Amino acid sequence: MEERSEDDDRDALAGLSNAPPPRKSHSLSHQLRPTSAQKRHHQIRKHSLDDVHVVPKSVHNNNNVDYYDSSDDDFFPYSTSNSSSTTTTSNAVGGADYEVYVGGTHSHRLDQSLCMDDGDDPDDNRECQPLPEFIGSGGGTGIFKVPTRAFVHPGRPPCLELRPHPLRETQVGRFLRTIACTNTQLWAGQEGGVRVWDLKDAFEPGFGITSRVMRGDEDAAPYYESVNTSPTHCLTVDTGNRLIWTGHKDGKIRSWKMDQSLDASTPFKEGLSWQAHRAPVLAMVFTAYGDMWSGSEGGVIKIWPWETIEKSLSLKPEERHMAALLVERSCIDLRNQVTVNGVCSISSQDVKCLVSDNFRAKVWCAGSMSFSWWDARTRELVKVFNVEGQIENRVDMSAVQQDQAVEDEMKVKFVSTSKKEKSGGFLQRSRNAIMGAADAVRRVATRGAGAFVEESKKTEALVQTADGMIWSGCTNGLLVQWDGNGNRVQDFNHHYSGVQCFCTLGTRIYVGYVSGMIQVLDLEGNLIAGWVAHSSPVIKLAVGTGVVYSLATHGGIRGWHIKSPGPTDNLIRTELAAKESVYTKRDNVRILVGSWNVGQGRASQDALMSWLGSAVPDVGIVVVGLQEVEMGAGFLAMSAAKETVGLEGSSVGNWWLDNIGKALEEGKTFERMGSRQLAGLLISLWVRKNLRTHVGDIDAGAVPCGFGRAIGNKGGVGLRIRVYDRIMCFVNCHLAAHLEAVNRRNADFDHIYRNMIFNRSSLLNTAAGMLPYLFLSCSLAFSMYLFWLLYSSGLPWVLSLAAGVSTSVNMSRAPNAVSGNTEDVRPELAEADVVVFLGDFNYRLFGISYDEARDFVSQRCFDWLREKDQLRAEMKAGKVFQGMREALIRFPPTYKFERHQAGLAGYDSGEKKRIPAWCDRIIYRDNRPLPVAECSLECPVVSSIIQYEARMDVTDSDHKPVRCKLSLQIAHVDRSVRRKEFGEIVKSNQNIRSNLEESNYVPETILNTNNIILQNQDTSILRITNKCVKDTAVFKITCEGQSTVKEDGEEPDYRPRGANGFPRWLEITPAAGMIKPEQSVEVSVHHEEFHTLEEFVDGIPQNWWCEDTCDKEAILMVSVQGSCSAQTCSHRVRVRHCFSAKTRMDSKSNSSKKCQGSPVHRSEVRQPNISSETNLKNPRS
C-alpha cells in the first residue's frame, strides 16, 4: 500500500512540467529532507520571492493572444486587445521544460509566480496584470453551456423597443400595470397616473439623462405623463368619444382625452371622474349598447348608463362635482340585484376580467374559479358556471358570515380539546390543540367557491375571438375555448407557464405567459409561432396599427409586427446586425468578491479593512459572502421555519452587514443593494454610487443542502443583478464537509446550480397569497406533531426538531413543485452572462499527510500542492463547476488555523491535525465560449482576474478570508440609438417596405344596402358578401352616432354612445364575425323599444333622457379587415326608425316583450356603388 502511494505521488508530480523529476527512491516527504540532492533541487527552484529571469528558448506570440503551453492545457493566460502582451517561454533545465509567464516588464517562472506572497506587492502594476486561469472541463454542453448572445436576438422577431426594460429600482411608485392602444397612440396605466406615446414618434431617440424624464426612461421613446393619481389598474378605449377611461386603486374611474395637444413639461389633467367603488376598480368594459361596466373586489359589478355619463361630460369643468354626483347616483349594482335575503347568486371572488360579447350582446364576468354571464341589454343574469363548465346554483355567504363561521369553528376546536384532555400531560394537550387548529384551517381552506386544490385552474385572462368564441387562460397554462352560450368546447396546452393576457387580431390569437413568452394561435387552437418576448411575465397585450404591443412586469414595452415571424424579420435582422458598431457601447467594471467562513465569530474593524477596505478604491461593485455566521441546532431549525414564510436574516447577520458597510464607507462611497441570509450563509452586495444608475434589478435566492435538503447549515444563497443590461449572478456556497465527501460536495453544487431560483417581488402579490400561509399552518402543525412523536420515542431533541422542521419545509414546497413543466427549462444560473461562485467549498488535499502538507506550505511550493487539490481534480474531470474558471492559486491554504495565532504556524496542531486545504475559493464563468474571445455583442462580457489572494494576517476565524478582483469588459446596446436605426431600416429599405405593405391588404366586400328604414318592432336583413377568393374577411359593426330626425329639415346631430355602442332601440345580430372567401353573411337589424324598472332613477326612465318618441336615425359602421391585416375598410349604413302615434301606443303596451320572428321589411333597397361607399380609413385594430 505504501509503495502504491509513492507511485501515485510520483506520477502526480511528474505531471507538472515545472517540477523536477522526483527520485524514485523518495516519497514526497523524503524530497523535503535536507539531503544533498534536495539542496541541488533548491538551487534550481529558488524558493525565494526574488524574480528569476530565464533566457527564452522560443517565443510564441500571435495577435497578443497566447496559450500557456504546458502539460496542463486547461490553463489560459487571459488576454484582450488592450491588455499587455503575454509570452510563453520554454527552457530546458535538468532535462525538464520550465514554462515562464511573461507579462509587461516582469518575467517569472510559473511555479515561482504561484508561490508569491499574498501581501502587498511593491510594484503596483503587477496587480493589474491578468492572472493565468484554470478552466474546468464539461462547460460546452447541456445546462453548463454558455448562453448564446447575438447582435440581434436570433430566437425572436426584431421588435420596436418603445420603452426598454428599466431597472426595477427606478420604478418604485411608477410601475406600469396595463396598456391600451388607439390608431395613433399607446396609453399606459402606471402607479402614479397614466402616460401616452404618440406612435408617430415611436422611432425617435429618448431624452437621455436629462431633467425631462425620470430615471429609467432615458432610452424610452418620447412620452407624456398625466398629473399624479392613484395607481391605475385597468384601461379601456372609447374611440367614438375619443376618450380613454381608467380604473384606479382608490375606486375612481377617470377619463382622459385622446389626441389632445400635449406638452412634455406640463402634465395633462383628467376629465370626468367619479367614485365608482369602495375598493380598487379591477376591470372595465363597454357593452354593445355603450354602457360602462366595472368590476371590483368581492365580485361587485356596477353599471354606469351612458346617458348619464354623456350628460356629465357635457357639463363645464367648474361643475365637476355635480357631474360626478350625477354619475354616482345612476349606478346599477348587479350584485345587489341578484342578492335575496343575504344569499347572492354570483361568486364573491374578485372580478378578474370583463368581456363584451358583441356577437350576442352579452357580457362575460370572470372570477378566478367561476364565470357569470349577463345580458347587456336587459342587464339580467343569464347563468353562472365554474371553470369546468358546470352550472352552479351558488349560495355565497357574506364575508362577515364567513369570518364568524371560522371564528366559531376555531373556538370549538380549542375549547373541546382543552376540556377533553385536562387529565393528559402538556405534550398531549399541545398535540390535540395543534391538530385541532390544523383541522380547522383545513376546513376553512377547502370551504366555499373553488377549493385551493384547484389553484392551478384559476382564470387569469379572457378574450373574444373573431369567430365569436370565448377563450380563457389559466394559471397552469391551459387555454379553454367556450362557445357563445357558456359551454366548454375544448382545451389546449401549448406552454407550461401560466397565462397572463390575450389579444386578438383578425384570425390570430396572441397569448402572453408568465415565462415572458408570446404565442400566436389560429382560431382552431393550433400553434403558429412563439418566442420569448421579455425576461419577465407578459402582463398585457394591445393591438395597434399593424403592431402588437406587449408590456412586461418590469415595465418594458415592445412592439411586434403582425406579420412576425416571417421573411421580413430576417431582412431586418441582417440590416441591424450590419449596423452593430453604431449602437454598441462598451464599459469596464471592476468587481471585488470576498468570501470568509467566520466560524460563528465576529471580526474586528481592522480585519475587515485588511480584507475588503484595502482593495476597494478602484472597484465599482463589492460582493461579500460569509459562512457560519450563526450555527446551532436551535438557530438552524428556527431559520428553516422562517424560510417557509419568506422570512430571513438574523441579528448577527445584521451586525456583519453593518460593520462591513462601515469598512466600505456605506452611504458615502457605496450603497448596499441587497442581501440574503440562509441560516449561517450570508451574501450581500454593494455598488459604488457613481455606478448606481447602471446597476439594479436585484433578486435573491437560496437553496438549502443540509439535512433532507431543507436545513441551511449547508447550501447556497445567491444574488442576481443587472449591470449595463447584462445579468450577473453571485452564489455563496457552503458545501459538505470532510475529506471523503467529494461526491457529496459535487452533488451539492449540482443541486444548487439547478435549483437556484431568484425571487421576483412583483410576482409575490397574487390572489393566491393566502394559500402558502394556510398550507404552512397545516405543515407546521404536522411538523410539531412529528417532533413530539420522535421526542417521545427517545430520539434526541435536536434530531427530532430538525426532522420536524425538514418535514414542514418540504411540505410547504410541495405545491410549487408541481409545475406541469413539459419543457426542458434551463436553470436561471445557466442564462446569466456572468456567474460567480464563492464560499467554503470544503474541497481538501488528498493523498498527502499533515506533515507533508506543512512542509510544502513552509517552502511555499503551492504548485505542487495544487496537484493534490480535490477541487481541481474534480473540475478537470468535468464533475463540478463545469466550464468555470479560477485564477491559479498563489496563496497558502486557508484552512484550518488556530484563532488569533498569526503566521503559518497557526495551522491546526491539535489532536485532529486537519490537513491544510484551500477550502475557500472563488470561481467564475463569463460569456466566452472559447478560452480567449473579444468583447462584442456576441460575447458581451469578458472577464479577467487581476487579484486572487487570502488575507493571512486576519486571525479572527479558523479560516482565512479570500478576495478576488475581477475586471469586466461589457458590451451592451444603446437602446435609443438602435430604435432610431430600426426605424430608418423599416422606412428606407424597399424590400422590407414592400413586404410590410402586404399586411395592408383588405378583402373586397359589398353590402346589399346602405339605407334601412324600420317601423316599430321591424326587422331588416343586411347582407355582407366577401368577393375575395383567397382571404377570410373579418367584420365588426358599430354605431358611429345616433340622432333625432328634425322636422324642420336641419342637419342631424349624430352623437356616439360609449365605444360606438348601439342605441337601445336597435338590435344588431350578429354584430361581428367572419366571412369565408366568396361567401356572405346575413345580419339582422331589428327595432325594439325597451324599458325596464332598473332604468328608472328618481322616477324618470334613463333612456328617455336622450331618446324621445320622435323618428330616430343611426349610422352603422361596418369595418372589414383581412385575416391578418393592418388596414380596415369601412362601409356606412343609415338606419332610420319611423315612429307614429299608432306605434307609440303599441310600444307602450308591448314595452316589456321582445318581438320574435318579426317579418322582414325591406325598404328602398338598392345596390350601393362600391367605389363610392367603400373607403379606406386609418388602420384600426
PDB file of C-alpha atoms in Angstrom, residues 59-66 85-88:
ATOM      1  CA  VAL A  59       8.689  32.676 -28.037  1.00  0.00           C
ATOM      2  CA  HIS A  60       5.153  32.198 -29.318  1.00  0.00           C
ATOM      3  CA  ASN A  61       3.088  35.307 -29.917  1.00  0.00           C
ATOM      4  CA  ASN A  62       0.063  35.558 -32.131  1.00  0.00           C
ATOM      5  CA  ASN A  63      -2.031  38.727 -32.179  1.00  0.00           C
ATOM      6  CA  ASN A  64      -1.475  39.269 -28.448  1.00  0.00           C
ATOM      7  CA  VAL A  65      -3.390  36.069 -27.687  1.00  0.00           C
ATOM      8  CA  ASP A  66      -1.213  33.393 -26.160  1.00  0.00           C
ATOM      9  CA  SER A  85       1.086  41.036 -24.244  1.00  0.00           C
ATOM     10  CA  THR A  86       1.933  37.733 -22.622  1.00  0.00           C
ATOM     11  CA  THR A  87       4.623  35.400 -23.764  1.00  0.00           C
ATOM     12  CA  THR A  88       5.134  31.703 -23.209  1.00  0.00           C
TER      13      THR A  88
END
